[in-house]
Short mmCIF file of C-alpha atoms in Angstrom, two decimals:
data_model
loop_
_atom_site.label_atom_id
_atom_site.label_comp_id
_atom_site.label_asym_id
_atom_site.label_seq_id
_atom_site.Cartn_x
_atom_site.Cartn_y
_atom_site.Cartn_z
CA UNK V 155 12.27 17.67 6.81
CA UNK V 156 9.53 19.73 5.51
CA UNK V 157 9.37 19.70 1.43
CA UNK V 158 10.64 23.02 -0.29
CA UNK V 159 8.64 24.97 -1.39
CA UNK V 160 10.92 26.32 -4.52
CA UNK V 161 10.60 22.22 -6.09
CA UNK V 162 7.89 20.60 -7.66
CA UNK V 163 6.02 17.47 -7.03
CA UNK V 164 8.04 15.10 -9.16
CA UNK V 165 11.20 16.44 -9.75
CA UNK V 166 13.79 15.46 -12.99
CA UNK V 167 16.58 13.22 -12.21
CA UNK V 168 19.38 15.15 -12.18
CA UNK V 169 21.18 12.31 -13.90
CA UNK V 170 19.31 13.14 -16.91
CA UNK V 171 22.23 16.95 -17.15
CA UNK V 172 25.25 13.74 -17.82
CA UNK V 173 23.06 11.93 -19.82
CA UNK V 174 23.57 15.01 -21.85
CA UNK V 175 26.26 16.27 -21.71
CA UNK V 176 27.74 17.09 -25.33
CA UNK V 177 24.57 17.66 -26.31
CA UNK V 178 24.33 20.73 -23.68
CA UNK V 179 27.96 21.84 -24.67
CA UNK V 180 27.57 22.10 -27.82
CA UNK V 181 23.74 23.91 -27.71
CA UNK V 182 25.77 26.35 -25.25
CA UNK V 183 28.69 26.88 -28.05
CA UNK V 184 25.91 27.20 -30.81
CA UNK V 185 24.69 29.69 -28.91
CA UNK V 186 28.30 32.13 -29.07
CA UNK V 187 28.19 31.30 -32.46
CA UNK V 188 24.57 33.07 -32.93
CA UNK V 189 26.13 35.93 -30.22
CA UNK V 190 28.10 37.29 -32.80
CA UNK V 191 25.21 38.56 -34.81
CA UNK V 192 26.49 42.37 -35.59
CA UNK V 193 24.94 45.59 -33.97
CA UNK V 194 23.00 46.47 -36.96
CA UNK V 195 21.05 43.23 -37.15
CA UNK V 196 20.21 43.16 -33.49
CA UNK V 197 18.79 46.33 -33.80
CA UNK V 198 16.43 45.08 -36.43
CA UNK V 199 15.48 42.80 -35.04
CA UNK V 200 14.42 42.86 -32.33
CA UNK V 201 11.29 44.71 -32.57
CA UNK V 202 8.29 43.87 -29.60
CA UNK V 203 5.75 42.13 -32.04
CA UNK V 204 8.52 40.62 -34.81
CA UNK V 205 7.95 37.20 -34.50
CA UNK V 206 12.13 36.07 -34.39
CA UNK V 207 13.12 33.34 -35.30
CA UNK V 208 13.99 30.78 -31.95
CA UNK V 209 18.10 31.36 -33.58
CA UNK V 210 17.72 34.83 -33.12
CA UNK V 211 15.81 34.43 -29.24
CA UNK V 212 18.38 32.11 -28.51
CA UNK V 213 21.61 35.09 -29.20
CA UNK V 214 19.81 37.48 -28.12
CA UNK V 215 19.51 36.19 -24.29
CA UNK V 216 22.93 35.17 -24.99
CA UNK V 217 23.83 39.06 -25.56
CA UNK V 218 22.18 39.16 -22.60
CA UNK V 219 22.33 37.15 -20.18
CA UNK V 220 26.69 38.63 -20.97
CA UNK V 221 24.86 41.86 -19.90
CA UNK V 222 23.79 40.16 -16.04
CA UNK V 223 27.37 39.07 -15.64
CA UNK V 224 28.79 42.67 -16.56
CA UNK V 225 26.51 44.01 -14.88
CA UNK V 226 26.75 41.53 -11.84
CA UNK V 227 31.38 42.39 -11.71
CA UNK V 228 30.18 46.02 -11.52
CA UNK V 229 28.50 45.75 -9.31
CA UNK V 230 29.83 47.74 -5.70
CA UNK V 231 28.41 45.38 -2.76
CA UNK V 232 29.76 49.54 -0.72
CA UNK V 233 28.64 51.53 -3.04
CA UNK V 234 25.64 53.67 -1.92
CA UNK V 235 22.13 54.18 -4.31
CA UNK V 236 20.92 58.10 -3.13
CA UNK V 237 17.99 58.85 -0.53
CA UNK V 238 16.29 61.27 -0.31
CA UNK V 239 15.01 63.81 2.77
CA UNK V 240 10.88 62.05 4.44
CA UNK V 241 8.95 64.58 2.72
CA UNK V 242 9.18 63.28 -0.26
CA UNK V 243 8.02 60.58 -0.12
CA UNK V 244 4.37 59.48 -2.74
CA UNK V 245 1.34 59.15 -0.57
CA UNK V 246 0.15 57.06 -1.44
CA UNK V 247 3.09 55.17 -3.90
CA UNK V 248 1.44 53.91 -7.16
CA UNK V 249 1.00 50.18 -8.02
CA UNK V 250 1.66 47.84 -10.38
CA UNK V 251 2.10 44.05 -10.64
CA UNK V 252 0.75 41.81 -14.21
CA UNK V 253 -2.82 42.70 -13.10
CA UNK V 254 -5.35 45.22 -12.07
CA UNK V 255 -5.36 46.03 -8.56
CA UNK V 256 -9.17 45.27 -8.63
CA UNK V 257 -7.75 41.43 -8.49
CA UNK V 258 -5.82 41.60 -5.64
CA UNK V 259 -6.36 39.20 -3.52
CA UNK V 260 -4.57 40.41 0.40
CA UNK V 261 -3.21 37.83 2.84
CA UNK V 262 -4.58 37.79 6.04
CA UNK V 263 -1.18 38.92 8.51
CA UNK V 264 -2.78 37.29 11.44
CA UNK V 265 -2.26 33.47 9.66
CA UNK V 266 1.23 33.82 7.03
CA UNK V 267 4.06 32.49 8.07
CA UNK V 268 7.04 33.06 6.14
CA UNK V 269 8.76 29.86 4.85
CA UNK V 270 12.72 28.94 4.47
CA UNK V 271 14.26 27.00 1.99
CA UNK V 272 17.64 25.73 0.42
CA UNK V 273 20.83 27.19 2.50
CA UNK V 274 19.57 27.87 5.12
CA UNK V 275 20.03 25.98 8.75
CA UNK V 276 17.21 27.31 10.47
CA UNK V 277 14.32 26.34 7.96
CA UNK V 278 10.91 27.13 11.10
CA UNK V 279 8.33 29.33 9.63
CA UNK V 280 8.62 32.58 11.02
CA UNK V 281 4.81 34.94 11.64
CA UNK V 282 4.88 38.67 11.15
CA UNK V 283 5.56 39.34 14.62
CA UNK V 284 8.49 37.30 14.52
CA UNK V 285 10.08 39.65 11.51
CA UNK V 286 8.25 42.93 13.61
CA UNK V 287 10.69 42.15 16.39
CA UNK V 288 14.03 41.93 14.40
CA UNK V 289 16.00 45.28 14.42
CA UNK V 290 14.34 47.35 11.44
CA UNK V 291 15.54 49.57 8.74
CA UNK V 292 13.74 53.19 7.23
CA UNK V 293 15.20 54.01 3.20
CA UNK V 294 13.56 56.80 0.49
CA UNK V 295 14.11 55.49 -1.93
CA UNK V 296 13.80 55.87 -5.91
CA UNK V 297 11.30 53.00 -7.20
CA UNK V 298 12.31 52.77 -10.73
CA UNK V 299 10.11 50.42 -13.22
CA UNK V 300 11.16 49.36 -16.19
CA UNK V 301 8.16 50.60 -18.37
CA UNK V 302 10.13 54.30 -17.43
CA UNK V 303 8.31 55.89 -14.33
CA UNK V 304 9.57 55.81 -10.68
CA UNK V 305 8.71 57.55 -7.49
CA UNK V 306 10.72 58.46 -3.29
CA UNK V 307 8.92 56.15 -1.28
CA UNK V 308 9.74 55.51 2.30
CA UNK V 309 10.70 51.80 3.31
CA UNK V 310 10.90 50.33 6.83
CA UNK V 311 11.46 46.83 7.32
CA UNK V 312 14.60 44.18 8.09
CA UNK V 313 17.45 44.64 6.23
CA UNK V 314 17.80 41.03 4.80
CA UNK V 315 21.11 40.79 5.52
CA UNK V 316 19.69 40.85 9.23
CA UNK V 317 16.99 38.00 8.06
CA UNK V 318 19.95 36.06 6.10
CA UNK V 319 21.80 35.50 9.05
CA UNK V 320 19.99 35.21 11.60
CA UNK V 321 18.76 32.36 9.99
CA UNK V 322 21.87 30.54 9.09
CA UNK V 323 21.55 31.01 5.56
CA UNK V 324 24.33 30.32 3.88
CA UNK V 325 25.99 33.64 2.73
CA UNK V 326 28.48 32.15 -0.44
CA UNK V 327 25.38 31.03 -1.22
CA UNK V 328 24.05 32.62 -5.41
CA UNK V 329 21.01 33.90 -5.14
CA UNK V 330 17.96 34.50 -3.18
CA UNK V 331 14.55 33.54 -3.95
CA UNK V 332 10.76 34.51 -3.64
CA UNK V 333 8.27 33.34 -3.87
CA UNK V 334 4.71 35.80 -3.28
CA UNK V 335 0.96 35.16 -2.77
CA UNK V 336 0.04 36.31 -6.44
CA UNK V 337 2.01 33.83 -8.02
CA UNK V 338 5.46 36.50 -8.75
CA UNK V 339 8.78 34.71 -8.87
CA UNK V 340 11.51 36.77 -7.99
CA UNK V 341 15.43 36.39 -6.95
CA UNK V 342 18.37 38.41 -6.86
CA UNK V 343 22.05 37.86 -6.54
CA UNK V 344 23.57 37.36 -2.83
CA UNK V 345 25.41 40.86 -3.11
CA UNK V 346 21.52 42.75 -3.68
CA UNK V 347 20.33 40.15 -1.15
CA UNK V 348 23.79 41.65 1.16
CA UNK V 349 23.76 44.91 0.02
CA UNK V 350 22.45 48.09 3.02
CA UNK V 351 19.69 49.51 1.00
CA UNK V 352 17.69 46.51 0.53
CA UNK V 353 15.13 45.54 2.14
CA UNK V 354 12.47 42.84 3.83
CA UNK V 355 10.09 45.64 4.06
CA UNK V 356 7.24 46.06 7.02
CA UNK V 357 5.78 49.83 6.64
CA UNK V 358 5.85 52.30 3.91
CA UNK V 359 5.74 55.80 5.06
CA UNK V 360 5.91 55.21 8.61
CA UNK V 361 2.61 52.58 8.81
CA UNK V 362 1.86 49.03 7.76
CA UNK V 363 1.77 47.70 4.33
CA UNK V 364 -1.43 48.30 2.83
CA UNK V 365 -2.94 45.30 0.98
CA UNK V 366 -1.91 47.00 -2.97
CA UNK V 367 1.47 47.55 -2.01
CA UNK V 368 2.79 43.61 -0.47
CA UNK V 369 0.94 43.07 2.95
CA UNK V 370 2.53 42.10 4.63
CA UNK V 371 6.46 41.18 3.49
CA UNK V 372 8.04 42.87 0.36
CA UNK V 373 11.00 43.30 -0.50
CA UNK V 374 12.64 46.42 -1.19
CA UNK V 375 16.14 47.11 -3.08
CA UNK V 376 17.63 50.42 -3.89
CA UNK V 377 20.09 48.60 -5.87
CA UNK V 378 17.71 46.51 -8.38
CA UNK V 379 14.34 48.17 -10.50
CA UNK V 380 10.32 48.06 -9.99
CA UNK V 381 10.51 44.34 -11.12
CA UNK V 382 12.83 43.10 -8.93
CA UNK V 383 10.80 43.57 -6.04
CA UNK V 384 8.72 40.90 -5.55
CA UNK V 385 5.09 41.75 -3.05
CA UNK V 386 3.37 39.66 -0.41
CA UNK V 387 6.18 37.07 -0.27
CA UNK V 388 5.49 33.47 1.49
CA UNK V 389 8.74 31.86 0.06
CA UNK V 390 12.07 33.14 0.32
CA UNK V 391 15.07 30.16 -0.38
CA UNK V 392 18.24 30.39 -0.68
CA UNK V 393 20.42 28.84 -3.41
CA UNK V 394 22.86 28.25 -6.12
CA UNK V 395 20.84 27.04 -8.61
CA UNK V 396 19.77 29.71 -10.79
CA UNK V 397 16.10 30.24 -10.19
CA UNK V 398 14.56 32.37 -12.51
CA UNK V 399 11.57 35.44 -12.57
CA UNK V 400 7.96 35.71 -13.47
CA UNK V 401 8.82 38.72 -16.36
CA UNK V 402 12.42 37.13 -16.62
CA UNK V 403 10.62 33.80 -18.52
CA UNK V 404 9.02 36.18 -20.81
CA UNK V 405 13.39 37.68 -21.68
CA UNK V 406 13.46 40.09 -19.58
CA UNK V 407 17.15 40.09 -17.91
CA UNK V 408 17.99 38.50 -14.81
CA UNK V 409 20.19 40.65 -12.71
CA UNK V 410 18.28 44.22 -13.64
CA UNK V 411 20.97 46.62 -11.24
CA UNK V 412 20.55 50.12 -11.24
CA UNK Q 161 36.74 42.13 -23.07
CA UNK Q 162 37.47 44.79 -26.33
CA UNK Q 163 35.41 42.17 -28.59
CA UNK Q 164 32.47 42.34 -26.08
CA UNK Q 165 32.02 46.13 -26.28
CA UNK Q 166 29.41 46.15 -29.60
CA UNK Q 167 27.85 43.49 -27.96
CA UNK Q 168 27.00 45.37 -24.69
CA UNK Q 169 26.30 48.29 -26.56
CA UNK Q 170 24.12 46.29 -28.88
CA UNK Q 171 21.89 45.00 -25.51
CA UNK Q 172 22.03 48.52 -24.02
CA UNK Q 173 20.03 49.63 -26.39
CA UNK Q 174 18.05 46.37 -26.35
CA UNK Q 175 17.61 47.52 -23.07
CA UNK Q 176 16.09 51.10 -23.69
CA UNK Q 177 13.63 49.22 -26.25
CA UNK Q 178 12.98 47.08 -23.03
CA UNK Q 179 10.01 49.67 -21.16
CA UNK Q 180 7.78 49.67 -25.32
CA UNK Q 181 8.45 45.43 -24.04
CA UNK Q 182 7.74 46.21 -20.80
CA UNK Q 183 3.35 45.90 -21.22
CA UNK Q 184 1.84 43.71 -18.41
CA UNK Q 185 -0.16 41.34 -20.06
CA UNK Q 186 -3.30 42.25 -17.96
CA UNK Q 187 -4.59 46.22 -19.20
CA UNK Q 188 -4.78 48.86 -15.74
CA UNK Q 189 -7.57 51.20 -15.73
CA UNK Q 190 -10.71 49.57 -16.60
CA UNK Q 191 -14.15 51.54 -16.43
CA UNK Q 192 -16.32 50.04 -13.42
CA UNK Q 193 -18.16 47.47 -14.82
CA UNK Q 194 -22.86 48.32 -16.60
CA UNK Q 195 -24.96 49.81 -13.37
CA UNK Q 196 -22.33 49.58 -10.72
CA UNK Q 197 -22.07 52.91 -8.56
CA UNK Q 198 -18.83 55.07 -8.62
CA UNK Q 199 -19.30 54.62 -4.57
CA UNK Q 200 -18.35 50.07 -4.81
CA UNK Q 201 -16.00 51.29 -8.37
CA UNK Q 202 -13.31 52.54 -6.41
CA UNK Q 203 -14.57 50.11 -2.98
CA UNK Q 204 -13.06 48.01 -5.46
CA UNK Q 205 -10.12 49.62 -6.32
CA UNK Q 206 -8.26 49.58 -2.36
CA UNK Q 207 -9.01 53.31 -1.82
CA UNK Q 208 -5.87 54.84 -0.74
CA UNK Q 209 -5.33 57.39 2.26
CA UNK Q 210 -4.42 60.45 -0.26
CA UNK Q 211 -4.12 64.41 1.04
CA UNK Q 212 -6.46 66.84 -0.48
CA UNK Q 213 -3.41 69.07 -1.09
CA UNK Q 214 -0.97 66.94 -2.22
CA UNK Q 215 -3.45 66.28 -6.00
CA UNK Q 216 -3.18 69.80 -7.25
CA UNK Q 217 -1.39 69.67 -10.41
CA UNK Q 218 -1.86 66.36 -10.66
CA UNK Q 219 -2.28 65.15 -14.32
CA UNK Q 220 -5.25 63.49 -15.04
CA UNK Q 221 -4.43 60.68 -17.90
CA UNK Q 222 -7.33 58.91 -20.19
CA UNK Q 223 -6.73 55.04 -19.50
CA UNK Q 224 -5.56 54.52 -22.93
CA UNK Q 225 -2.03 52.09 -22.85
CA UNK Q 226 -0.90 55.93 -24.96
CA UNK Q 227 -2.12 57.79 -21.76
CA UNK Q 228 -4.16 61.10 -23.30
CA UNK Q 229 -3.41 63.58 -20.99
CA UNK Q 230 -7.04 65.66 -20.48
CA UNK Q 231 -6.05 68.12 -18.13
CA UNK Q 232 -4.59 69.14 -14.60
CA UNK Q 233 -5.82 68.70 -11.77
CA UNK Q 234 -7.19 72.89 -10.60
CA UNK Q 235 -8.71 72.38 -7.03
CA UNK Q 236 -10.92 69.88 -5.13
CA UNK Q 237 -13.96 70.97 -4.12
CA UNK Q 238 -17.38 69.24 -2.02
CA UNK Q 239 -21.01 69.88 -3.09
CA UNK Q 240 -24.68 70.17 -0.46
CA UNK Q 241 -24.72 66.52 -0.39
CA UNK Q 242 -21.34 65.74 0.52
CA UNK Q 243 -20.13 64.50 -3.01
CA UNK Q 244 -16.83 65.63 -3.32
CA UNK Q 245 -15.72 66.14 -7.20
CA UNK Q 246 -11.52 66.60 -8.76
CA UNK Q 247 -12.06 70.60 -10.64
CA UNK Q 248 -10.26 69.91 -13.54
CA UNK Q 249 -8.88 71.66 -17.04
CA UNK Q 250 -10.45 70.11 -19.71
CA UNK Q 251 -10.15 70.10 -23.70
CA UNK Q 252 -7.04 72.04 -23.32
CA UNK Q 253 -3.94 70.55 -24.98
CA UNK Q 254 -1.02 68.57 -22.96
CA UNK Q 255 -3.05 69.37 -20.04
CA UNK Q 256 -3.38 72.71 -19.95
CA UNK Q 257 -5.92 75.76 -21.61
CA UNK Q 258 -9.66 74.29 -21.34
CA UNK Q 259 -12.66 75.34 -19.46
CA UNK Q 260 -12.36 73.70 -15.96
CA UNK Q 261 -15.62 70.67 -15.40
CA UNK Q 262 -16.53 68.45 -11.92
CA UNK Q 263 -15.07 64.84 -12.03
CA UNK Q 264 -16.49 62.28 -9.37
CA UNK Q 265 -13.39 61.67 -6.86
CA UNK Q 266 -15.02 58.23 -7.23
CA UNK Q 267 -15.05 58.57 -10.68
CA UNK Q 268 -11.21 58.48 -10.54
CA UNK Q 269 -7.81 56.98 -8.95
CA UNK Q 270 -4.63 57.62 -8.29
CA UNK Q 271 -1.64 56.16 -10.64
CA UNK Q 272 0.96 57.75 -8.89
CA UNK Q 273 1.72 60.53 -9.43
CA UNK Q 274 -0.39 60.97 -11.70
CA UNK Q 275 -4.72 59.79 -12.12
CA UNK Q 276 -7.09 58.87 -14.28
CA UNK Q 277 -10.36 58.90 -15.15
CA UNK Q 278 -11.77 55.99 -15.06
CA UNK Q 279 -15.78 55.90 -15.55
CA UNK Q 280 -16.03 58.09 -18.80
CA UNK Q 281 -14.72 58.78 -21.50
CA UNK Q 282 -13.55 61.99 -23.23
CA UNK Q 283 -16.88 61.97 -24.58
CA UNK Q 284 -19.15 61.68 -21.84
CA UNK Q 285 -16.43 64.03 -20.20
CA UNK Q 286 -16.87 66.62 -23.01
CA UNK Q 287 -20.55 66.86 -22.20
CA UNK Q 288 -20.36 67.82 -18.82
CA UNK Q 289 -21.12 71.35 -17.51
CA UNK Q 290 -18.81 74.40 -17.34
CA UNK Q 291 -17.30 74.34 -13.53
CA UNK Q 292 -18.77 77.51 -11.90
CA UNK Q 293 -17.93 77.09 -7.78
CA UNK Q 294 -21.66 78.03 -6.91
CA UNK Q 295 -22.56 75.07 -4.13
CA UNK Q 296 -19.35 73.93 -3.41
CA UNK Q 297 -16.80 74.38 -0.52
CA UNK Q 298 -12.41 74.11 -1.08
CA UNK Q 299 -12.11 70.89 0.12
CA UNK Q 300 -8.85 71.67 2.65
CA UNK Q 301 -5.43 70.57 2.30
CA UNK Q 302 -5.44 68.76 5.49
CA UNK Q 303 -8.46 67.25 4.65
CA UNK Q 304 -7.75 63.36 3.88
CA UNK Q 305 -9.52 61.72 1.26
CA UNK Q 306 -9.60 57.86 0.30
CA UNK Q 307 -9.15 57.34 -4.29
CA UNK Q 308 -8.77 53.65 -5.13
CA UNK Q 309 -5.70 52.76 -7.20
CA UNK Q 310 -5.76 51.29 -10.83
CA UNK Q 311 -1.86 49.44 -12.25
CA UNK Q 312 -0.62 51.94 -15.62
CA UNK Q 313 -2.67 51.11 -18.96
CA UNK Q 314 1.17 51.08 -20.92
#
């Protein structure tokens, strides 16, 4: 069996969770107690550069997790995000990453392959030509960044639902996770993955994606903030184990819905 | 559920503050290394096609975290040597007023629907001669130019 690109070389023994079950329960109770901090204290403690005590950070994380669950409850899988006329597409789109554009490493589309892992029946790797042969959908949607800026972009690609169905993915699983060529792991919930405005984008404005914007394949979803749209995707996994993400590991909310 | 309302409100406030925390670890819009030509500077920034007419009225920023507004694009011109420059008003207030200067387009980058001057500091721009249209021709709106990119500086 092919090794999943999502798994470390030396995976920890899962039995360690059973061995320390009592301790884990204690930690969960502490987290709930810390979540009861007052609103005023929280506001005072959320400055970016303040070194916060570990306990407060845990409380904030618990609140963020609660917020994720509330957003998941409120999410309407049948509600479409606003769309725009093609005349409003910004050409070229806005570049953003956790590094400047000069550090972009272009991906060779001729040799690129999309690896699959987890709860997917057919894990054969996909080429760019394979993806281009699937039904495509074009959407003109707003990209909204957590930093406060936005732009209207036009994307064409394979609906992620179509791809997951074709590969025999378990659509009851919780998460769809992504690995990328620029080491920017990301993941979304299955409901967002199946949303009609979530695509594996191959084109922008009717042209193949340019290198800085994720060639050959990136995710574009209208139901998540910008940082949930990984570029230069190299692997997709369907899983019930929380996969996290690049910014999420630095404290950003995971759900990041709109 | 009612008990969770204050927590959700607190989280909403946290998210409102989050943009200030969303700074990427690497700065954007870095100036070209010493000795590098403007053309080489653009070449390493993945230049992308853009309609000259689509540049009109764009804000021009200084590549610093506070994104100071330097001016706005007034026109795009080509000189006798074929070099393309962006005519911008400079020295005004929030993009208004000031005098016109012509900045080589290879000294600038695209930031979505804004631009940045990466190769010159405001002090250097202040020393630019006031633009006069002599010996230049306007670049037609439908002309496709290639302009480098940068990530936001905030």
